[in-house]
């Protein structure tokens, strides 16, 4: 059938239905037999808690990240909380966190009666920078939580230097960037999450390495921290029924581990396909007045948890409506700065109530569909619809 042509002569793409932000179903279909069998094996073994699937995943992730110790846990928020608990911080200690991130990164700080100190981010990479962190350091600062937002590493080398200078702990929130690699100026390459003292990640279904329910993990190269983390995550006990500290109960379910074992070996393939989709968006969304494609940092690979545009001139909502009309979902990550959240009113140290870049990003960002299973033509259709909004 000939491609229908509109009056202006431009080829009209066939309407594509059922476009997803994240296509979990297609990903499952591509490995259905393997996953079904793995899940069935757990059920038949009845090893639901800390079974062989969990141990296999722990070892697999240690190998994948090149991390000495991985401690699986129940979700990415728990991972952050347990990491902070294991560092033995005192109430009132300040922890620096970007204001432009998912709430979990700061929530756990406040939950532990520590003080979240929110700082601004880079307008092009969306990541927190050493200079913004440096300006927020006080004698009470004890830790930094760099968040590798949307799939790209923060520029860690100057952050590490700052942390060393001021004796601060670094907990990397790697929930969105598992599989990304950071290159130091001496050429050394490290996986995100393995650069600071502790790394944390999430296996929430829509994350790049998503389980079929909740899951998370903590990693560290320090044997002492690993022991403390294991203890905190297991009711504060190092020996059964002897509780040294007040801990919590946070475990990765064996069924989720079985799913993750199937997906871990495919993760680099998923990342490559996300990158190819991003390359396509990048190549086809240039030269539109008022649209900025996401910047790629020279010293980090990008695993594109999100592909996030900036739309200026107050036109973001109109673009979103235009896309929705065309059957294309999009999301605003994140519409509200953390310092503007009711939950943190009055709790953020240094009375932060406005950061210019964060404020601007909350008004300008919009994330397009991004996953590893795009069908032929879907990206072309999305690009066509974005371009048509800009009259291109
Ligand atoms: C998803 C996410 C978390 C929390 O992970 P959960 O598994 O949902 O608890 C934390 N930080 C960031 C940046 C995230 O994107």
CSV table of C-alpha atoms and ligand atoms in Angstrom, one decimal:
chain,number,residue,atom,x,y,z
A,1,UNK,CA,0.0,0.0,0.0
A,2,UNK,CA,1.4,3.4,-0.9
A,3,UNK,CA,2.2,5.8,1.9
A,4,UNK,CA,-0.6,8.4,2.0
A,5,UNK,CA,0.7,11.9,1.4
A,6,UNK,CA,-0.6,15.0,3.1
A,7,UNK,CA,-1.5,18.2,1.1
A,8,UNK,CA,1.9,19.7,2.0
A,9,UNK,CA,3.6,16.7,0.4
A,10,UNK,CA,5.0,15.3,3.6
A,11,UNK,CA,4.7,11.6,4.0
A,12,UNK,CA,2.0,10.8,6.5
A,13,UNK,CA,3.1,8.1,8.9
A,14,UNK,CA,0.4,5.5,9.7
A,15,UNK,CA,-1.1,6.1,13.1
A,16,UNK,CA,0.6,4.0,15.7
A,17,UNK,CA,-1.5,2.7,18.6
A,18,UNK,CA,-0.6,1.7,22.0
A,19,UNK,CA,2.7,3.5,22.5
A,20,UNK,CA,4.1,3.1,26.0
A,21,UNK,CA,6.5,5.1,28.1
A,22,UNK,CA,8.0,1.8,29.1
A,23,UNK,CA,7.1,-1.5,27.3
A,24,UNK,CA,7.3,-4.1,30.0
A,25,UNK,CA,5.1,-6.5,28.1
A,26,UNK,CA,7.2,-6.7,24.9
A,27,UNK,CA,10.3,-7.2,27.1
A,28,UNK,CA,8.6,-10.1,28.9
A,29,UNK,CA,7.4,-11.7,25.7
A,30,UNK,CA,11.0,-11.8,24.4
A,31,UNK,CA,12.1,-14.0,27.2
A,32,UNK,CA,8.9,-15.5,28.4
A,33,UNK,CA,9.9,-19.2,28.6
A,34,UNK,CA,13.1,-18.5,30.6
A,35,UNK,CA,11.4,-16.2,33.1
A,36,UNK,CA,8.3,-18.5,33.5
A,37,UNK,CA,10.6,-21.4,34.2
A,38,UNK,CA,12.8,-19.4,36.7
A,39,UNK,CA,9.8,-18.3,38.6
A,40,UNK,CA,8.2,-21.7,38.6
A,41,UNK,CA,11.5,-23.2,39.9
A,42,UNK,CA,11.4,-20.9,42.9
A,43,UNK,CA,7.8,-21.8,43.7
A,44,UNK,CA,8.5,-25.5,43.4
A,45,UNK,CA,11.6,-25.2,45.6
A,46,UNK,CA,9.6,-23.2,48.2
A,47,UNK,CA,12.9,-21.3,48.9
A,48,UNK,CA,11.0,-18.0,49.0
A,49,UNK,CA,13.3,-16.2,51.4
A,50,UNK,CA,17.0,-15.8,50.7
A,51,UNK,CA,16.9,-18.8,48.4
A,52,UNK,CA,19.5,-19.8,45.8
A,53,UNK,CA,18.1,-17.3,43.3
A,54,UNK,CA,18.9,-14.4,45.7
A,55,UNK,CA,22.4,-15.7,46.2
A,56,UNK,CA,22.9,-16.1,42.5
A,57,UNK,CA,21.7,-12.6,41.9
A,58,UNK,CA,23.9,-11.2,44.6
A,59,UNK,CA,27.0,-12.8,43.0
A,60,UNK,CA,25.9,-11.8,39.5
A,61,UNK,CA,25.5,-8.2,40.5
A,62,UNK,CA,28.8,-8.1,42.3
A,63,UNK,CA,30.4,-9.4,39.1
A,64,UNK,CA,28.5,-7.0,36.9
A,65,UNK,CA,29.3,-3.9,38.9
A,66,UNK,CA,32.7,-5.1,39.9
A,67,UNK,CA,31.7,-4.4,43.5
A,68,UNK,CA,33.1,-6.5,46.4
A,69,UNK,CA,29.8,-6.7,48.3
A,70,UNK,CA,26.2,-6.5,47.2
A,71,UNK,CA,23.4,-6.7,49.7
A,72,UNK,CA,20.0,-7.2,48.1
A,73,UNK,CA,17.1,-5.5,49.8
A,74,UNK,CA,13.4,-4.8,49.4
A,75,UNK,CA,13.4,-1.6,47.3
A,76,UNK,CA,15.5,1.4,46.3
A,77,UNK,CA,14.2,3.6,49.1
A,78,UNK,CA,15.1,1.0,51.7
A,79,UNK,CA,18.5,0.8,50.1
A,80,UNK,CA,19.1,4.5,50.7
A,81,UNK,CA,17.8,4.3,54.2
A,82,UNK,CA,19.9,1.3,55.2
A,83,UNK,CA,23.0,2.9,53.6
A,84,UNK,CA,22.5,6.0,55.8
A,85,UNK,CA,21.7,4.0,58.9
A,86,UNK,CA,24.9,2.0,58.4
A,87,UNK,CA,27.0,5.1,58.3
A,88,UNK,CA,26.0,5.8,62.0
A,89,UNK,CA,24.9,9.5,61.4
A,90,UNK,CA,23.5,11.5,64.3
A,91,UNK,CA,20.2,13.4,64.4
A,92,UNK,CA,20.8,16.9,63.0
A,93,UNK,CA,23.7,15.8,60.8
A,94,UNK,CA,23.4,17.4,57.4
A,95,UNK,CA,23.2,15.4,54.2
A,96,UNK,CA,23.5,17.1,50.8
A,97,UNK,CA,21.1,16.0,48.1
A,98,UNK,CA,20.0,17.6,44.8
A,99,UNK,CA,16.6,19.4,44.9
A,100,UNK,CA,15.8,18.0,41.4
A,101,UNK,CA,15.3,14.3,42.0
A,102,UNK,CA,12.8,11.7,43.0
A,103,UNK,CA,11.5,12.2,46.6
A,104,UNK,CA,13.1,9.0,47.9
A,105,UNK,CA,16.6,10.5,47.8
A,106,UNK,CA,15.7,13.2,50.4
A,107,UNK,CA,12.8,11.4,52.2
A,108,UNK,CA,15.1,8.9,53.9
A,109,UNK,CA,17.3,11.7,55.2
A,110,UNK,CA,14.4,13.4,56.9
A,111,UNK,CA,12.9,10.1,58.1
A,112,UNK,CA,16.1,9.4,60.0
A,113,UNK,CA,15.9,12.8,61.6
A,114,UNK,CA,18.9,14.0,59.6
A,115,UNK,CA,18.8,17.3,57.8
A,116,UNK,CA,18.4,17.3,54.0
A,117,UNK,CA,20.3,20.2,52.5
A,118,UNK,CA,19.1,20.6,48.9
A,119,UNK,CA,21.3,22.0,46.2
A,120,UNK,CA,20.9,23.0,42.6
A,121,UNK,CA,21.8,21.0,39.5
A,122,UNK,CA,23.4,21.4,36.1
A,123,UNK,CA,20.8,22.8,33.6
A,124,UNK,CA,22.1,20.5,30.8
A,125,UNK,CA,22.8,17.2,32.4
A,126,UNK,CA,20.3,17.6,35.3
A,127,UNK,CA,22.9,16.3,37.7
A,128,UNK,CA,24.3,17.8,40.9
A,129,UNK,CA,27.7,19.4,40.6
A,130,UNK,CA,30.7,19.7,42.9
A,131,UNK,CA,30.5,23.5,43.0
A,132,UNK,CA,26.9,23.5,44.2
A,133,UNK,CA,27.8,20.9,46.8
A,134,UNK,CA,30.8,22.8,48.0
A,135,UNK,CA,28.8,26.0,48.6
A,136,UNK,CA,26.4,24.0,50.9
A,137,UNK,CA,29.0,22.3,53.1
A,138,UNK,CA,28.9,23.4,56.8
A,139,UNK,CA,30.6,22.0,59.9
A,140,UNK,CA,27.5,19.8,60.3
A,141,UNK,CA,27.7,18.2,56.9
A,142,UNK,CA,28.3,14.5,57.1
A,143,UNK,CA,27.3,13.0,53.8
A,144,UNK,CA,26.5,13.6,50.1
A,145,UNK,CA,23.9,11.8,48.0
A,146,UNK,CA,24.8,12.3,44.4
A,147,UNK,CA,21.9,11.1,42.2
A,148,UNK,CA,22.8,9.8,38.8
A,149,UNK,CA,19.7,11.2,37.3
A,150,UNK,CA,18.0,9.8,34.2
A,151,UNK,CA,20.8,7.4,33.5
A,152,UNK,CA,24.0,9.4,33.4
A,153,UNK,CA,26.7,9.6,36.1
A,154,UNK,CA,27.3,12.8,38.0
A,155,UNK,CA,30.8,14.2,37.5
A,156,UNK,CA,32.2,12.2,40.4
A,157,UNK,CA,35.9,13.1,40.4
A,158,UNK,CA,35.5,16.6,41.9
A,159,UNK,CA,32.8,15.3,44.2
A,160,UNK,CA,35.1,12.7,45.6
A,161,UNK,CA,37.8,15.3,46.1
A,162,UNK,CA,35.4,17.5,48.0
A,163,UNK,CA,34.3,14.5,50.2
A,164,UNK,CA,37.9,13.6,50.9
A,165,UNK,CA,38.8,17.2,51.8
A,166,UNK,CA,35.8,17.5,54.3
A,167,UNK,CA,35.7,13.9,55.4
A,168,UNK,CA,32.2,13.3,54.0
A,169,UNK,CA,30.5,10.0,53.2
A,170,UNK,CA,29.2,9.5,49.7
A,171,UNK,CA,26.1,7.4,49.0
A,172,UNK,CA,25.4,7.2,45.3
A,173,UNK,CA,21.7,7.0,44.4
A,174,UNK,CA,22.1,4.7,41.4
A,175,UNK,CA,18.4,3.8,41.0
A,176,UNK,CA,18.3,5.3,37.5
A,177,UNK,CA,21.7,4.6,36.1
A,178,UNK,CA,22.6,1.0,36.6
A,179,UNK,CA,24.9,0.0,33.8
A,180,UNK,CA,26.4,3.4,33.2
A,181,UNK,CA,30.1,3.9,33.4
A,182,UNK,CA,32.2,6.9,34.6
A,183,UNK,CA,35.7,7.6,33.3
A,184,UNK,CA,38.2,9.3,35.6
A,185,UNK,CA,40.7,11.8,34.2
A,186,UNK,CA,43.4,9.1,34.6
A,187,UNK,CA,41.4,6.8,32.3
A,188,UNK,CA,40.1,4.5,35.0
A,189,UNK,CA,36.5,3.4,34.4
A,190,UNK,CA,34.0,2.5,37.1
A,191,UNK,CA,30.4,1.5,37.2
A,192,UNK,CA,28.1,4.2,38.7
A,193,UNK,CA,27.3,3.2,42.2
A,194,UNK,CA,30.8,1.9,42.9
A,195,UNK,CA,32.6,5.2,43.0
A,196,UNK,CA,31.5,6.5,46.5
A,197,UNK,CA,31.4,4.6,49.8
A,198,UNK,CA,28.1,3.0,49.1
A,199,UNK,CA,25.9,2.7,46.1
A,200,UNK,CA,22.1,2.0,46.1
A,201,UNK,CA,19.8,0.9,43.4
A,202,UNK,CA,16.2,0.0,42.7
A,203,UNK,CA,14.6,-2.8,40.7
A,204,UNK,CA,11.1,-1.2,40.5
A,205,UNK,CA,9.5,-2.6,37.4
A,206,UNK,CA,10.1,0.4,35.2
A,207,UNK,CA,13.7,0.9,36.2
A,208,UNK,CA,16.4,-0.2,33.6
A,209,UNK,CA,16.8,-3.4,35.5
A,210,UNK,CA,13.3,-4.0,36.6
A,211,UNK,CA,11.9,-6.9,38.6
A,212,UNK,CA,8.2,-7.9,38.5
A,213,UNK,CA,7.5,-6.2,41.8
A,214,UNK,CA,9.7,-4.3,44.2
A,215,UNK,CA,13.4,-4.9,44.8
A,216,UNK,CA,16.6,-3.0,45.6
A,217,UNK,CA,20.3,-3.5,46.4
A,218,UNK,CA,23.1,-1.8,48.2
A,219,UNK,CA,26.8,-2.2,47.2
A,220,UNK,CA,30.1,-1.3,48.8
A,221,UNK,CA,33.7,-2.3,48.6
A,222,UNK,CA,34.2,-1.9,52.4
A,223,UNK,CA,33.9,-5.2,54.3
A,224,UNK,CA,33.1,-3.2,57.5
A,225,UNK,CA,30.3,-1.3,55.9
A,226,UNK,CA,29.0,-4.4,54.2
A,227,UNK,CA,28.8,-6.1,57.6
A,228,UNK,CA,27.0,-3.1,59.1
A,229,UNK,CA,24.6,-2.9,56.1
A,230,UNK,CA,23.7,-6.6,56.3
A,231,UNK,CA,23.1,-6.2,60.0
A,232,UNK,CA,20.8,-3.1,59.6
A,233,UNK,CA,18.8,-4.8,56.9
A,234,UNK,CA,18.3,-7.9,59.0
A,235,UNK,CA,16.8,-6.5,62.3
A,236,UNK,CA,20.1,-5.3,63.5
A,237,UNK,CA,21.3,-8.8,64.2
A,238,UNK,CA,24.7,-10.3,63.5
A,239,UNK,CA,23.7,-13.5,65.2
A,240,UNK,CA,20.2,-14.9,65.2
A,241,UNK,CA,18.0,-13.4,68.0
A,242,UNK,CA,20.9,-11.1,69.2
A,243,UNK,CA,20.1,-7.6,68.1
A,244,UNK,CA,23.1,-5.2,68.3
A,245,UNK,CA,21.3,-2.2,66.8
A,246,UNK,CA,17.8,-1.1,65.9
A,247,UNK,CA,17.5,-2.2,62.2
A,248,UNK,CA,14.8,-3.0,59.8
A,249,UNK,CA,13.6,-6.0,57.7
A,250,UNK,CA,14.4,-5.5,54.1
A,251,UNK,CA,15.0,-8.5,51.8
A,252,UNK,CA,14.9,-9.1,48.0
A,253,UNK,CA,12.2,-11.7,47.4
A,254,UNK,CA,13.4,-15.0,45.8
A,255,UNK,CA,10.9,-14.8,43.0
A,256,UNK,CA,12.0,-11.2,42.1
A,257,UNK,CA,15.6,-12.4,42.2
A,258,UNK,CA,14.8,-15.2,39.7
A,259,UNK,CA,13.3,-12.6,37.3
A,260,UNK,CA,16.4,-10.3,37.8
A,261,UNK,CA,18.8,-13.2,37.1
A,262,UNK,CA,17.1,-13.6,33.7
A,263,UNK,CA,17.4,-9.8,33.0
A,264,UNK,CA,20.9,-9.1,34.4
A,265,UNK,CA,22.5,-10.9,31.5
A,266,UNK,CA,20.4,-8.8,29.1
A,267,UNK,CA,21.0,-5.4,30.8
A,268,UNK,CA,23.8,-4.2,28.5
A,269,UNK,CA,21.7,-5.1,25.5
A,270,UNK,CA,18.7,-3.1,26.9
A,271,UNK,CA,21.1,-0.2,27.6
A,272,UNK,CA,22.3,-0.3,24.0
A,273,UNK,CA,18.8,-0.3,22.6
A,274,UNK,CA,17.9,2.7,24.8
A,275,UNK,CA,21.0,4.5,23.6
A,276,UNK,CA,20.0,3.8,20.0
A,277,UNK,CA,16.6,5.2,20.6
A,278,UNK,CA,18.2,8.3,22.2
A,279,UNK,CA,20.5,8.6,19.3
A,280,UNK,CA,17.5,8.6,17.0
A,281,UNK,CA,15.7,11.3,19.1
A,282,UNK,CA,18.9,13.4,19.2
A,283,UNK,CA,19.5,13.2,15.5
A,284,UNK,CA,15.9,14.1,14.6
A,285,UNK,CA,15.1,16.7,17.2
A,286,UNK,CA,17.8,19.3,16.5
A,287,UNK,CA,17.2,22.8,15.2
A,288,UNK,CA,13.7,23.2,16.8
A,289,UNK,CA,13.5,26.6,18.3
A,290,UNK,CA,12.8,26.3,22.1
A,291,UNK,CA,13.6,22.6,22.4
A,292,UNK,CA,16.8,21.3,24.0
A,293,UNK,CA,17.8,17.6,23.8
A,294,UNK,CA,19.6,16.2,26.8
A,295,UNK,CA,23.3,16.8,27.1
A,296,UNK,CA,25.7,13.9,27.3
A,297,UNK,CA,28.6,14.2,29.5
A,298,UNK,CA,32.1,13.5,28.0
A,299,UNK,CA,33.1,11.3,31.0
A,300,UNK,CA,30.0,9.1,31.5
A,301,UNK,CA,28.1,6.7,29.3
A,302,UNK,CA,24.3,7.3,29.4
A,303,UNK,CA,21.8,4.4,29.9
A,304,UNK,CA,18.8,6.7,29.3
A,305,UNK,CA,16.5,5.7,32.1
A,306,UNK,CA,14.6,8.8,30.8
A,307,UNK,CA,15.0,10.8,27.6
A,308,UNK,CA,14.3,14.2,28.8
A,309,UNK,CA,13.8,17.4,26.8
A,310,UNK,CA,13.6,21.0,27.9
A,311,UNK,CA,10.9,23.1,26.3
A,312,UNK,CA,11.1,26.8,27.0
A,313,UNK,CA,8.6,29.6,26.6
A,314,UNK,CA,5.9,28.0,28.7
A,315,UNK,CA,5.0,25.6,25.9
A,316,UNK,CA,5.6,22.3,27.6
A,317,UNK,CA,2.0,21.6,28.6
A,318,UNK,CA,0.9,22.4,25.1
A,319,UNK,CA,3.4,19.9,23.7
A,320,UNK,CA,2.3,17.3,26.1
A,321,UNK,CA,-1.4,17.8,25.1
A,322,UNK,CA,-0.3,17.7,21.4
A,323,UNK,CA,1.5,14.4,21.9
A,324,UNK,CA,-1.4,13.0,23.9
A,325,UNK,CA,-3.8,13.8,21.1
A,326,UNK,CA,-1.5,11.8,18.8
A,327,UNK,CA,-1.5,8.8,21.2
A,328,UNK,CA,2.0,9.5,22.5
A,329,UNK,CA,2.5,9.3,26.3
A,330,UNK,CA,5.0,11.6,28.0
A,331,UNK,CA,5.8,12.3,31.6
A,332,UNK,CA,7.0,15.2,33.7
A,333,UNK,CA,10.0,14.1,35.9
A,334,UNK,CA,9.8,16.2,38.1
A,335,UNK,CA,7.1,18.8,38.3
A,336,UNK,CA,7.9,20.1,41.8
A,337,UNK,CA,11.2,20.9,43.5
A,338,UNK,CA,11.9,19.0,46.7
A,339,UNK,CA,12.1,22.2,48.7
A,340,UNK,CA,8.5,23.0,47.5
A,341,UNK,CA,7.1,19.7,48.7
A,342,UNK,CA,4.8,20.1,51.7
A,343,UNK,CA,6.6,17.2,53.4
A,344,UNK,CA,9.8,19.1,53.6
A,345,UNK,CA,8.4,22.5,54.5
A,346,UNK,CA,10.5,23.8,57.4
A,347,UNK,CA,12.7,20.8,57.5
A,348,UNK,CA,15.3,21.6,54.8
A,349,UNK,CA,18.4,23.0,56.4
A,350,UNK,CA,19.6,26.5,55.4
A,351,UNK,CA,16.0,27.4,54.6
A,352,UNK,CA,16.3,26.7,51.0
A,353,UNK,CA,13.1,27.8,49.2
A,354,UNK,CA,14.3,28.6,45.7
A,355,UNK,CA,17.1,27.3,43.4
A,356,UNK,CA,17.0,28.8,39.9
A,357,UNK,CA,18.0,25.8,37.8
A,358,UNK,CA,15.7,23.4,39.7
A,359,UNK,CA,12.9,25.9,39.4
A,360,UNK,CA,13.4,26.2,35.7
A,361,UNK,CA,13.7,22.5,35.1
A,362,UNK,CA,10.5,21.8,37.0
A,363,UNK,CA,8.8,24.1,34.4
A,364,UNK,CA,10.6,22.9,31.3
A,365,UNK,CA,11.3,19.2,31.4
A,366,UNK,CA,9.3,16.5,29.6
A,367,UNK,CA,10.3,12.9,29.1
A,368,UNK,CA,9.5,11.0,25.9
A,369,UNK,CA,8.8,7.2,25.7
A,370,UNK,CA,12.0,5.3,26.4
A,371,UNK,CA,12.6,1.6,26.6
A,372,UNK,CA,14.3,-1.3,24.8
A,373,UNK,CA,11.5,-2.6,22.7
A,374,UNK,CA,10.5,0.1,20.1
A,375,UNK,CA,8.9,-1.3,17.0
A,376,UNK,CA,10.0,-0.1,13.6
A,377,UNK,CA,8.3,3.2,12.9
A,378,UNK,CA,7.3,4.2,16.5
A,379,UNK,CA,10.3,6.5,17.0
A,380,UNK,CA,9.8,8.1,13.6
A,381,UNK,CA,6.1,8.7,14.5
A,382,UNK,CA,7.0,10.3,17.9
A,383,UNK,CA,9.7,12.5,16.3
A,384,UNK,CA,7.2,13.5,13.5
A,385,UNK,CA,4.7,14.6,16.1
A,386,UNK,CA,7.2,16.5,18.2
A,387,UNK,CA,8.4,18.3,15.1
A,388,UNK,CA,4.9,19.1,13.9
A,389,UNK,CA,4.3,20.9,17.2
A,390,UNK,CA,7.2,23.2,16.4
A,391,UNK,CA,5.9,23.7,12.9
A,392,UNK,CA,8.8,21.7,11.4
B,1,LIG,C1,13.1,4.8,41.9
B,1,LIG,C2,14.0,5.7,42.7
B,1,LIG,C3,14.2,5.5,44.0
B,1,LIG,C4,13.4,4.5,44.9
B,1,LIG,O1,13.3,3.3,44.5
B,1,LIG,P1,12.1,2.3,44.9
B,1,LIG,O2,12.5,1.0,44.6
B,1,LIG,O3,10.9,2.8,44.2
B,1,LIG,O4,11.9,2.5,46.4
B,1,LIG,C5,15.2,6.3,44.6
B,1,LIG,N1,15.9,7.2,44.0
B,1,LIG,C6,15.7,7.4,42.7
B,1,LIG,C7,16.4,8.5,42.0
B,1,LIG,C8,14.7,6.7,42.0
B,1,LIG,O5,14.5,7.0,40.7
